[in-house]
């Protein structure tokens, strides 16, 4: 039962961290440069992931842009039709990478990464706590049946 309590406390800490990081992440001053880039290539790639029980289709947008004579992969692109080859579009330069929008920059910032880690940690700890709690209940039920 001790493991359940420890995991429960860790889950609560992760949830609190997620809540506390949300506002600073949203309001953070981002040090990016808004630049004009030329689209070199743009394509939609459909990937199929098969597991034993299901098949999932995943769509990725691979956009390559040129800025200052150097090619970059444009991160956080939500479609490929907005990026026609040869077109000039706005991108956001942050830490040596180009992003399609400000939200991509926000997610890549230290606060954005910390928020994502806390959010994923909350979910993982919830699942672990529920599994351990379920196992503890099964152990108690089995012990009670053996005593009878």
mmCIF file with all atom_site columns, C-alpha atoms in Angstrom:
data_model
loop_
_atom_site.group_PDB
_atom_site.id
_atom_site.type_symbol
_atom_site.label_atom_id
_atom_site.label_alt_id
_atom_site.label_comp_id
_atom_site.label_asym_id
_atom_site.label_entity_id
_atom_site.label_seq_id
_atom_site.pdbx_PDB_ins_code
_atom_site.Cartn_x
_atom_site.Cartn_y
_atom_site.Cartn_z
_atom_site.occupancy
_atom_site.B_iso_or_equiv
_atom_site.pdbx_formal_charge
_atom_site.auth_seq_id
_atom_site.auth_comp_id
_atom_site.auth_asym_id
_atom_site.auth_atom_id
_atom_site.pdbx_PDB_model_num
ATOM 1   C CA . UNK A 1 1   ? 0.000   0.000   0.000   1.00 0.00 ? 1   UNK A CA 1
ATOM 2   C CA . UNK A 1 2   ? 3.018   2.226   0.540   1.00 0.00 ? 2   UNK A CA 1
ATOM 3   C CA . UNK A 1 3   ? 3.723   2.259   -3.219  1.00 0.00 ? 3   UNK A CA 1
ATOM 4   C CA . UNK A 1 4   ? 0.167   3.449   -3.883  1.00 0.00 ? 4   UNK A CA 1
ATOM 5   C CA . UNK A 1 5   ? 0.586   6.366   -1.479  1.00 0.00 ? 5   UNK A CA 1
ATOM 6   C CA . UNK A 1 6   ? 3.972   7.338   -2.922  1.00 0.00 ? 6   UNK A CA 1
ATOM 7   C CA . UNK A 1 7   ? 2.631   7.246   -6.481  1.00 0.00 ? 7   UNK A CA 1
ATOM 8   C CA . UNK A 1 8   ? -0.467  9.173   -5.414  1.00 0.00 ? 8   UNK A CA 1
ATOM 9   C CA . UNK A 1 9   ? 1.674   11.905  -3.857  1.00 0.00 ? 9   UNK A CA 1
ATOM 10  C CA . UNK A 1 10  ? 3.865   12.073  -6.981  1.00 0.00 ? 10  UNK A CA 1
ATOM 11  C CA . UNK A 1 11  ? 0.736   12.344  -9.122  1.00 0.00 ? 11  UNK A CA 1
ATOM 12  C CA . UNK A 1 12  ? -0.571  15.246  -7.015  1.00 0.00 ? 12  UNK A CA 1
ATOM 13  C CA . UNK A 1 13  ? 2.835   16.979  -7.250  1.00 0.00 ? 13  UNK A CA 1
ATOM 14  C CA . UNK A 1 14  ? 2.795   16.605  -11.050 1.00 0.00 ? 14  UNK A CA 1
ATOM 15  C CA . UNK A 1 15  ? -0.764  17.957  -11.264 1.00 0.00 ? 15  UNK A CA 1
ATOM 16  C CA . UNK A 1 16  ? 0.146   20.957  -9.099  1.00 0.00 ? 16  UNK A CA 1
ATOM 17  C CA . UNK A 1 17  ? 3.250   21.585  -11.235 1.00 0.00 ? 17  UNK A CA 1
ATOM 18  C CA . UNK A 1 18  ? 1.118   21.418  -14.397 1.00 0.00 ? 18  UNK A CA 1
ATOM 19  C CA . UNK A 1 19  ? -1.377  23.939  -13.027 1.00 0.00 ? 19  UNK A CA 1
ATOM 20  C CA . UNK A 1 20  ? 1.348   26.269  -11.751 1.00 0.00 ? 20  UNK A CA 1
ATOM 21  C CA . UNK A 1 21  ? 3.321   26.153  -15.023 1.00 0.00 ? 21  UNK A CA 1
ATOM 22  C CA . UNK A 1 22  ? 0.362   26.799  -17.324 1.00 0.00 ? 22  UNK A CA 1
ATOM 23  C CA . UNK A 1 23  ? 0.035   30.554  -16.769 1.00 0.00 ? 23  UNK A CA 1
ATOM 24  C CA . UNK A 1 24  ? 3.782   31.384  -16.827 1.00 0.00 ? 24  UNK A CA 1
ATOM 25  C CA . UNK A 1 25  ? 4.157   29.275  -19.989 1.00 0.00 ? 25  UNK A CA 1
ATOM 26  C CA . UNK A 1 26  ? 1.308   31.145  -21.664 1.00 0.00 ? 26  UNK A CA 1
ATOM 27  C CA . UNK A 1 27  ? 2.553   34.591  -20.588 1.00 0.00 ? 27  UNK A CA 1
ATOM 28  C CA . UNK A 1 28  ? 6.294   34.032  -21.092 1.00 0.00 ? 28  UNK A CA 1
ATOM 29  C CA . UNK A 1 29  ? 8.257   36.550  -23.129 1.00 0.00 ? 29  UNK A CA 1
ATOM 30  C CA . UNK A 1 30  ? 9.637   34.632  -26.083 1.00 0.00 ? 30  UNK A CA 1
ATOM 31  C CA . UNK A 1 31  ? 12.921  35.712  -27.652 1.00 0.00 ? 31  UNK A CA 1
ATOM 32  C CA . UNK A 1 32  ? 12.282  34.764  -31.252 1.00 0.00 ? 32  UNK A CA 1
ATOM 33  C CA . UNK A 1 33  ? 12.823  36.564  -34.514 1.00 0.00 ? 33  UNK A CA 1
ATOM 34  C CA . UNK A 1 34  ? 10.008  36.796  -37.047 1.00 0.00 ? 34  UNK A CA 1
ATOM 35  C CA . UNK A 1 35  ? 11.591  36.160  -40.459 1.00 0.00 ? 35  UNK A CA 1
ATOM 36  C CA . UNK A 1 36  ? 10.559  35.732  -44.079 1.00 0.00 ? 36  UNK A CA 1
ATOM 37  C CA . UNK A 1 37  ? 11.611  32.397  -45.581 1.00 0.00 ? 37  UNK A CA 1
ATOM 38  C CA . UNK A 1 38  ? 11.271  30.777  -48.990 1.00 0.00 ? 38  UNK A CA 1
ATOM 39  C CA . UNK A 1 39  ? 9.646   27.348  -49.254 1.00 0.00 ? 39  UNK A CA 1
ATOM 40  C CA . UNK A 1 40  ? 11.967  24.789  -50.863 1.00 0.00 ? 40  UNK A CA 1
ATOM 41  C CA . UNK A 1 41  ? 9.679   21.761  -50.602 1.00 0.00 ? 41  UNK A CA 1
ATOM 42  C CA . UNK A 1 42  ? 6.438   20.767  -48.958 1.00 0.00 ? 42  UNK A CA 1
ATOM 43  C CA . UNK A 1 43  ? 4.839   17.359  -48.746 1.00 0.00 ? 43  UNK A CA 1
ATOM 44  C CA . UNK A 1 44  ? 2.323   15.411  -46.740 1.00 0.00 ? 44  UNK A CA 1
ATOM 45  C CA . UNK A 1 45  ? 3.542   12.015  -45.577 1.00 0.00 ? 45  UNK A CA 1
ATOM 46  C CA . UNK A 1 46  ? 1.062   9.372   -44.468 1.00 0.00 ? 46  UNK A CA 1
ATOM 47  C CA . UNK A 1 47  ? 2.620   6.820   -42.137 1.00 0.00 ? 47  UNK A CA 1
ATOM 48  C CA . UNK A 1 48  ? 0.950   3.579   -41.121 1.00 0.00 ? 48  UNK A CA 1
ATOM 49  C CA . UNK A 1 49  ? 1.750   2.131   -37.719 1.00 0.00 ? 49  UNK A CA 1
ATOM 50  C CA . UNK A 1 50  ? 0.647   -1.462  -37.226 1.00 0.00 ? 50  UNK A CA 1
ATOM 51  C CA . UNK A 1 51  ? 0.534   -3.212  -33.894 1.00 0.00 ? 51  UNK A CA 1
ATOM 52  C CA . UNK A 1 52  ? -0.740  -6.643  -33.035 1.00 0.00 ? 52  UNK A CA 1
ATOM 53  C CA . UNK A 1 53  ? -4.252  -5.331  -32.406 1.00 0.00 ? 53  UNK A CA 1
ATOM 54  C CA . UNK A 1 54  ? -4.688  -2.195  -34.505 1.00 0.00 ? 54  UNK A CA 1
ATOM 55  C CA . UNK A 1 55  ? -3.506  -0.059  -37.393 1.00 0.00 ? 55  UNK A CA 1
ATOM 56  C CA . UNK A 1 56  ? -3.067  3.689   -37.023 1.00 0.00 ? 56  UNK A CA 1
ATOM 57  C CA . UNK A 1 57  ? -2.525  6.248   -39.756 1.00 0.00 ? 57  UNK A CA 1
ATOM 58  C CA . UNK A 1 58  ? -0.361  9.240   -38.907 1.00 0.00 ? 58  UNK A CA 1
ATOM 59  C CA . UNK A 1 59  ? -0.070  12.326  -41.103 1.00 0.00 ? 59  UNK A CA 1
ATOM 60  C CA . UNK A 1 60  ? 3.138   14.348  -41.005 1.00 0.00 ? 60  UNK A CA 1
ATOM 61  C CA . UNK A 1 61  ? 3.910   17.555  -42.848 1.00 0.00 ? 61  UNK A CA 1
ATOM 62  C CA . UNK A 1 62  ? 7.477   17.839  -44.057 1.00 0.00 ? 62  UNK A CA 1
ATOM 63  C CA . UNK A 1 63  ? 8.212   21.436  -45.030 1.00 0.00 ? 63  UNK A CA 1
ATOM 64  C CA . UNK A 1 64  ? 11.725  22.593  -45.926 1.00 0.00 ? 64  UNK A CA 1
ATOM 65  C CA . UNK A 1 65  ? 12.430  26.325  -46.094 1.00 0.00 ? 65  UNK A CA 1
ATOM 66  C CA . UNK A 1 66  ? 15.477  28.434  -46.989 1.00 0.00 ? 66  UNK A CA 1
ATOM 67  C CA . UNK A 1 67  ? 16.662  31.245  -44.741 1.00 0.00 ? 67  UNK A CA 1
ATOM 68  C CA . UNK A 1 68  ? 19.970  33.117  -45.226 1.00 0.00 ? 68  UNK A CA 1
ATOM 69  C CA . UNK A 1 69  ? 21.060  30.542  -47.826 1.00 0.00 ? 69  UNK A CA 1
ATOM 70  C CA . UNK A 1 70  ? 20.564  27.596  -45.471 1.00 0.00 ? 70  UNK A CA 1
ATOM 71  C CA . UNK A 1 71  ? 17.801  24.954  -45.559 1.00 0.00 ? 71  UNK A CA 1
ATOM 72  C CA . UNK A 1 72  ? 15.764  24.292  -42.423 1.00 0.00 ? 72  UNK A CA 1
ATOM 73  C CA . UNK A 1 73  ? 12.998  21.869  -41.558 1.00 0.00 ? 73  UNK A CA 1
ATOM 74  C CA . UNK A 1 74  ? 9.998   23.967  -40.585 1.00 0.00 ? 74  UNK A CA 1
ATOM 75  C CA . UNK A 1 75  ? 8.764   22.673  -37.249 1.00 0.00 ? 75  UNK A CA 1
ATOM 76  C CA . UNK A 1 76  ? 5.151   22.666  -36.087 1.00 0.00 ? 76  UNK A CA 1
ATOM 77  C CA . UNK A 1 77  ? 3.635   22.942  -39.583 1.00 0.00 ? 77  UNK A CA 1
ATOM 78  C CA . UNK A 1 78  ? -0.060  21.996  -39.436 1.00 0.00 ? 78  UNK A CA 1
ATOM 79  C CA . UNK A 1 79  ? -0.531  21.483  -43.176 1.00 0.00 ? 79  UNK A CA 1
ATOM 80  C CA . UNK A 1 80  ? 1.455   21.411  -46.381 1.00 0.00 ? 80  UNK A CA 1
ATOM 81  C CA . UNK A 1 81  ? -0.896  23.299  -48.730 1.00 0.00 ? 81  UNK A CA 1
ATOM 82  C CA . UNK A 1 82  ? -0.030  26.656  -47.089 1.00 0.00 ? 82  UNK A CA 1
ATOM 83  C CA . UNK A 1 83  ? 3.593   26.153  -48.113 1.00 0.00 ? 83  UNK A CA 1
ATOM 84  C CA . UNK A 1 84  ? 3.767   26.077  -51.900 1.00 0.00 ? 84  UNK A CA 1
ATOM 85  C CA . UNK A 1 85  ? 7.231   25.616  -53.407 1.00 0.00 ? 85  UNK A CA 1
ATOM 86  C CA . UNK A 1 86  ? 8.845   29.005  -54.090 1.00 0.00 ? 86  UNK A CA 1
ATOM 87  C CA . UNK A 1 87  ? 6.415   30.949  -51.880 1.00 0.00 ? 87  UNK A CA 1
ATOM 88  C CA . UNK A 1 88  ? 7.645   33.383  -49.228 1.00 0.00 ? 88  UNK A CA 1
ATOM 89  C CA . UNK A 1 89  ? 6.123   32.763  -45.805 1.00 0.00 ? 89  UNK A CA 1
ATOM 90  C CA . UNK A 1 90  ? 6.603   33.997  -42.257 1.00 0.00 ? 90  UNK A CA 1
ATOM 91  C CA . UNK A 1 91  ? 8.473   31.773  -39.807 1.00 0.00 ? 91  UNK A CA 1
ATOM 92  C CA . UNK A 1 92  ? 9.781   32.192  -36.276 1.00 0.00 ? 92  UNK A CA 1
ATOM 93  C CA . UNK A 1 93  ? 13.511  31.703  -35.620 1.00 0.00 ? 93  UNK A CA 1
ATOM 94  C CA . UNK A 1 94  ? 14.186  30.418  -32.101 1.00 0.00 ? 94  UNK A CA 1
ATOM 95  C CA . UNK A 1 95  ? 17.351  28.705  -30.839 1.00 0.00 ? 95  UNK A CA 1
ATOM 96  C CA . UNK A 1 96  ? 18.573  27.918  -34.347 1.00 0.00 ? 96  UNK A CA 1
ATOM 97  C CA . UNK A 1 97  ? 15.301  26.323  -35.488 1.00 0.00 ? 97  UNK A CA 1
ATOM 98  C CA . UNK A 1 98  ? 12.452  27.664  -37.575 1.00 0.00 ? 98  UNK A CA 1
ATOM 99  C CA . UNK A 1 99  ? 8.855   27.244  -36.420 1.00 0.00 ? 99  UNK A CA 1
ATOM 100 C CA . UNK A 1 100 ? 5.639   27.713  -38.386 1.00 0.00 ? 100 UNK A CA 1
ATOM 101 C CA . UNK A 1 101 ? 3.883   29.601  -35.601 1.00 0.00 ? 101 UNK A CA 1
ATOM 102 C CA . UNK A 1 102 ? 4.374   31.164  -32.186 1.00 0.00 ? 102 UNK A CA 1
ATOM 103 C CA . UNK A 1 103 ? 2.835   28.167  -30.388 1.00 0.00 ? 103 UNK A CA 1
ATOM 104 C CA . UNK A 1 104 ? 5.678   26.000  -31.694 1.00 0.00 ? 104 UNK A CA 1
ATOM 105 C CA . UNK A 1 105 ? 8.168   28.432  -30.178 1.00 0.00 ? 105 UNK A CA 1
ATOM 106 C CA . UNK A 1 106 ? 6.217   28.446  -26.897 1.00 0.00 ? 106 UNK A CA 1
ATOM 107 C CA . UNK A 1 107 ? 6.235   24.635  -26.745 1.00 0.00 ? 107 UNK A CA 1
ATOM 108 C CA . UNK A 1 108 ? 9.987   24.516  -27.397 1.00 0.00 ? 108 UNK A CA 1
ATOM 109 C CA . UNK A 1 109 ? 10.815  27.033  -24.644 1.00 0.00 ? 109 UNK A CA 1
ATOM 110 C CA . UNK A 1 110 ? 12.096  25.768  -21.267 1.00 0.00 ? 110 UNK A CA 1
ATOM 111 C CA . UNK A 1 111 ? 8.728   26.553  -19.627 1.00 0.00 ? 111 UNK A CA 1
ATOM 112 C CA . UNK A 1 112 ? 6.906   24.775  -22.444 1.00 0.00 ? 112 UNK A CA 1
ATOM 113 C CA . UNK A 1 113 ? 9.046   21.684  -22.041 1.00 0.00 ? 113 UNK A CA 1
ATOM 114 C CA . UNK A 1 114 ? 8.611   21.732  -18.235 1.00 0.00 ? 114 UNK A CA 1
ATOM 115 C CA . UNK A 1 115 ? 4.841   22.064  -18.661 1.00 0.00 ? 115 UNK A CA 1
ATOM 116 C CA . UNK A 1 116 ? 4.743   19.124  -21.101 1.00 0.00 ? 116 UNK A CA 1
ATOM 117 C CA . UNK A 1 117 ? 6.834   16.958  -18.774 1.00 0.00 ? 117 UNK A CA 1
ATOM 118 C CA . UNK A 1 118 ? 4.565   17.775  -15.821 1.00 0.00 ? 118 UNK A CA 1
ATOM 119 C CA . UNK A 1 119 ? 1.445   17.070  -17.896 1.00 0.00 ? 119 UNK A CA 1
ATOM 120 C CA . UNK A 1 120 ? 2.715   13.711  -19.152 1.00 0.00 ? 120 UNK A CA 1
ATOM 121 C CA . UNK A 1 121 ? 4.005   12.889  -15.652 1.00 0.00 ? 121 UNK A CA 1
ATOM 122 C CA . UNK A 1 122 ? 0.541   13.559  -14.207 1.00 0.00 ? 122 UNK A CA 1
ATOM 123 C CA . UNK A 1 123 ? -1.085  11.160  -16.635 1.00 0.00 ? 123 UNK A CA 1
ATOM 124 C CA . UNK A 1 124 ? 1.563   8.452   -16.209 1.00 0.00 ? 124 UNK A CA 1
ATOM 125 C CA . UNK A 1 125 ? 1.424   8.685   -12.412 1.00 0.00 ? 125 UNK A CA 1
ATOM 126 C CA . UNK A 1 126 ? -2.385  8.478   -12.529 1.00 0.00 ? 126 UNK A CA 1
ATOM 127 C CA . UNK A 1 127 ? -2.157  5.255   -14.532 1.00 0.00 ? 127 UNK A CA 1
ATOM 128 C CA . UNK A 1 128 ? 0.566   3.772   -12.299 1.00 0.00 ? 128 UNK A CA 1
ATOM 129 C CA . UNK A 1 129 ? -1.371  4.687   -9.147  1.00 0.00 ? 129 UNK A CA 1
ATOM 130 C CA . UNK A 1 130 ? -4.559  3.076   -10.476 1.00 0.00 ? 130 UNK A CA 1
ATOM 131 C CA . UNK A 1 131 ? -2.724  -0.114  -11.475 1.00 0.00 ? 131 UNK A CA 1
ATOM 132 C CA . UNK A 1 132 ? -0.976  -0.414  -8.108  1.00 0.00 ? 132 UNK A CA 1
ATOM 133 C CA . UNK A 1 133 ? -4.193  0.349   -6.235  1.00 0.00 ? 133 UNK A CA 1
ATOM 134 C CA . UNK A 1 134 ? -5.987  -2.325  -8.244  1.00 0.00 ? 134 UNK A CA 1
ATOM 135 C CA . UNK A 1 135 ? -3.259  -4.866  -7.428  1.00 0.00 ? 135 UNK A CA 1
ATOM 136 C CA . UNK A 1 136 ? -3.473  -4.007  -3.718  1.00 0.00 ? 136 UNK A CA 1
ATOM 137 C CA . UNK A 1 137 ? -7.241  -4.563  -3.807  1.00 0.00 ? 137 UNK A CA 1
ATOM 138 C CA . UNK A 1 138 ? -6.730  -7.934  -5.481  1.00 0.00 ? 138 UNK A CA 1
ATOM 139 C CA . UNK A 1 139 ? -4.151  -8.942  -2.864  1.00 0.00 ? 139 UNK A CA 1
ATOM 140 C CA . UNK A 1 140 ? -6.510  -8.033  -0.021  1.00 0.00 ? 140 UNK A CA 1
ATOM 141 C CA . UNK A 1 141 ? -9.388  -9.918  -1.645  1.00 0.00 ? 141 UNK A CA 1
ATOM 142 C CA . UNK A 1 142 ? -7.215  -13.016 -2.170  1.00 0.00 ? 142 UNK A CA 1
ATOM 143 C CA . UNK A 1 143 ? -5.938  -12.863 1.424   1.00 0.00 ? 143 UNK A CA 1
ATOM 144 C CA . UNK A 1 144 ? -9.488  -12.567 2.758   1.00 0.00 ? 144 UNK A CA 1
ATOM 145 C CA . UNK A 1 145 ? -10.628 -15.575 0.700   1.00 0.00 ? 145 UNK A CA 1
ATOM 146 C CA . UNK A 1 146 ? -7.722  -17.696 1.931   1.00 0.00 ? 146 UNK A CA 1
ATOM 147 C CA . UNK A 1 147 ? -8.549  -16.949 5.577   1.00 0.00 ? 147 UNK A CA 1
ATOM 148 C CA . UNK A 1 148 ? -12.088 -18.253 5.191   1.00 0.00 ? 148 UNK A CA 1
#
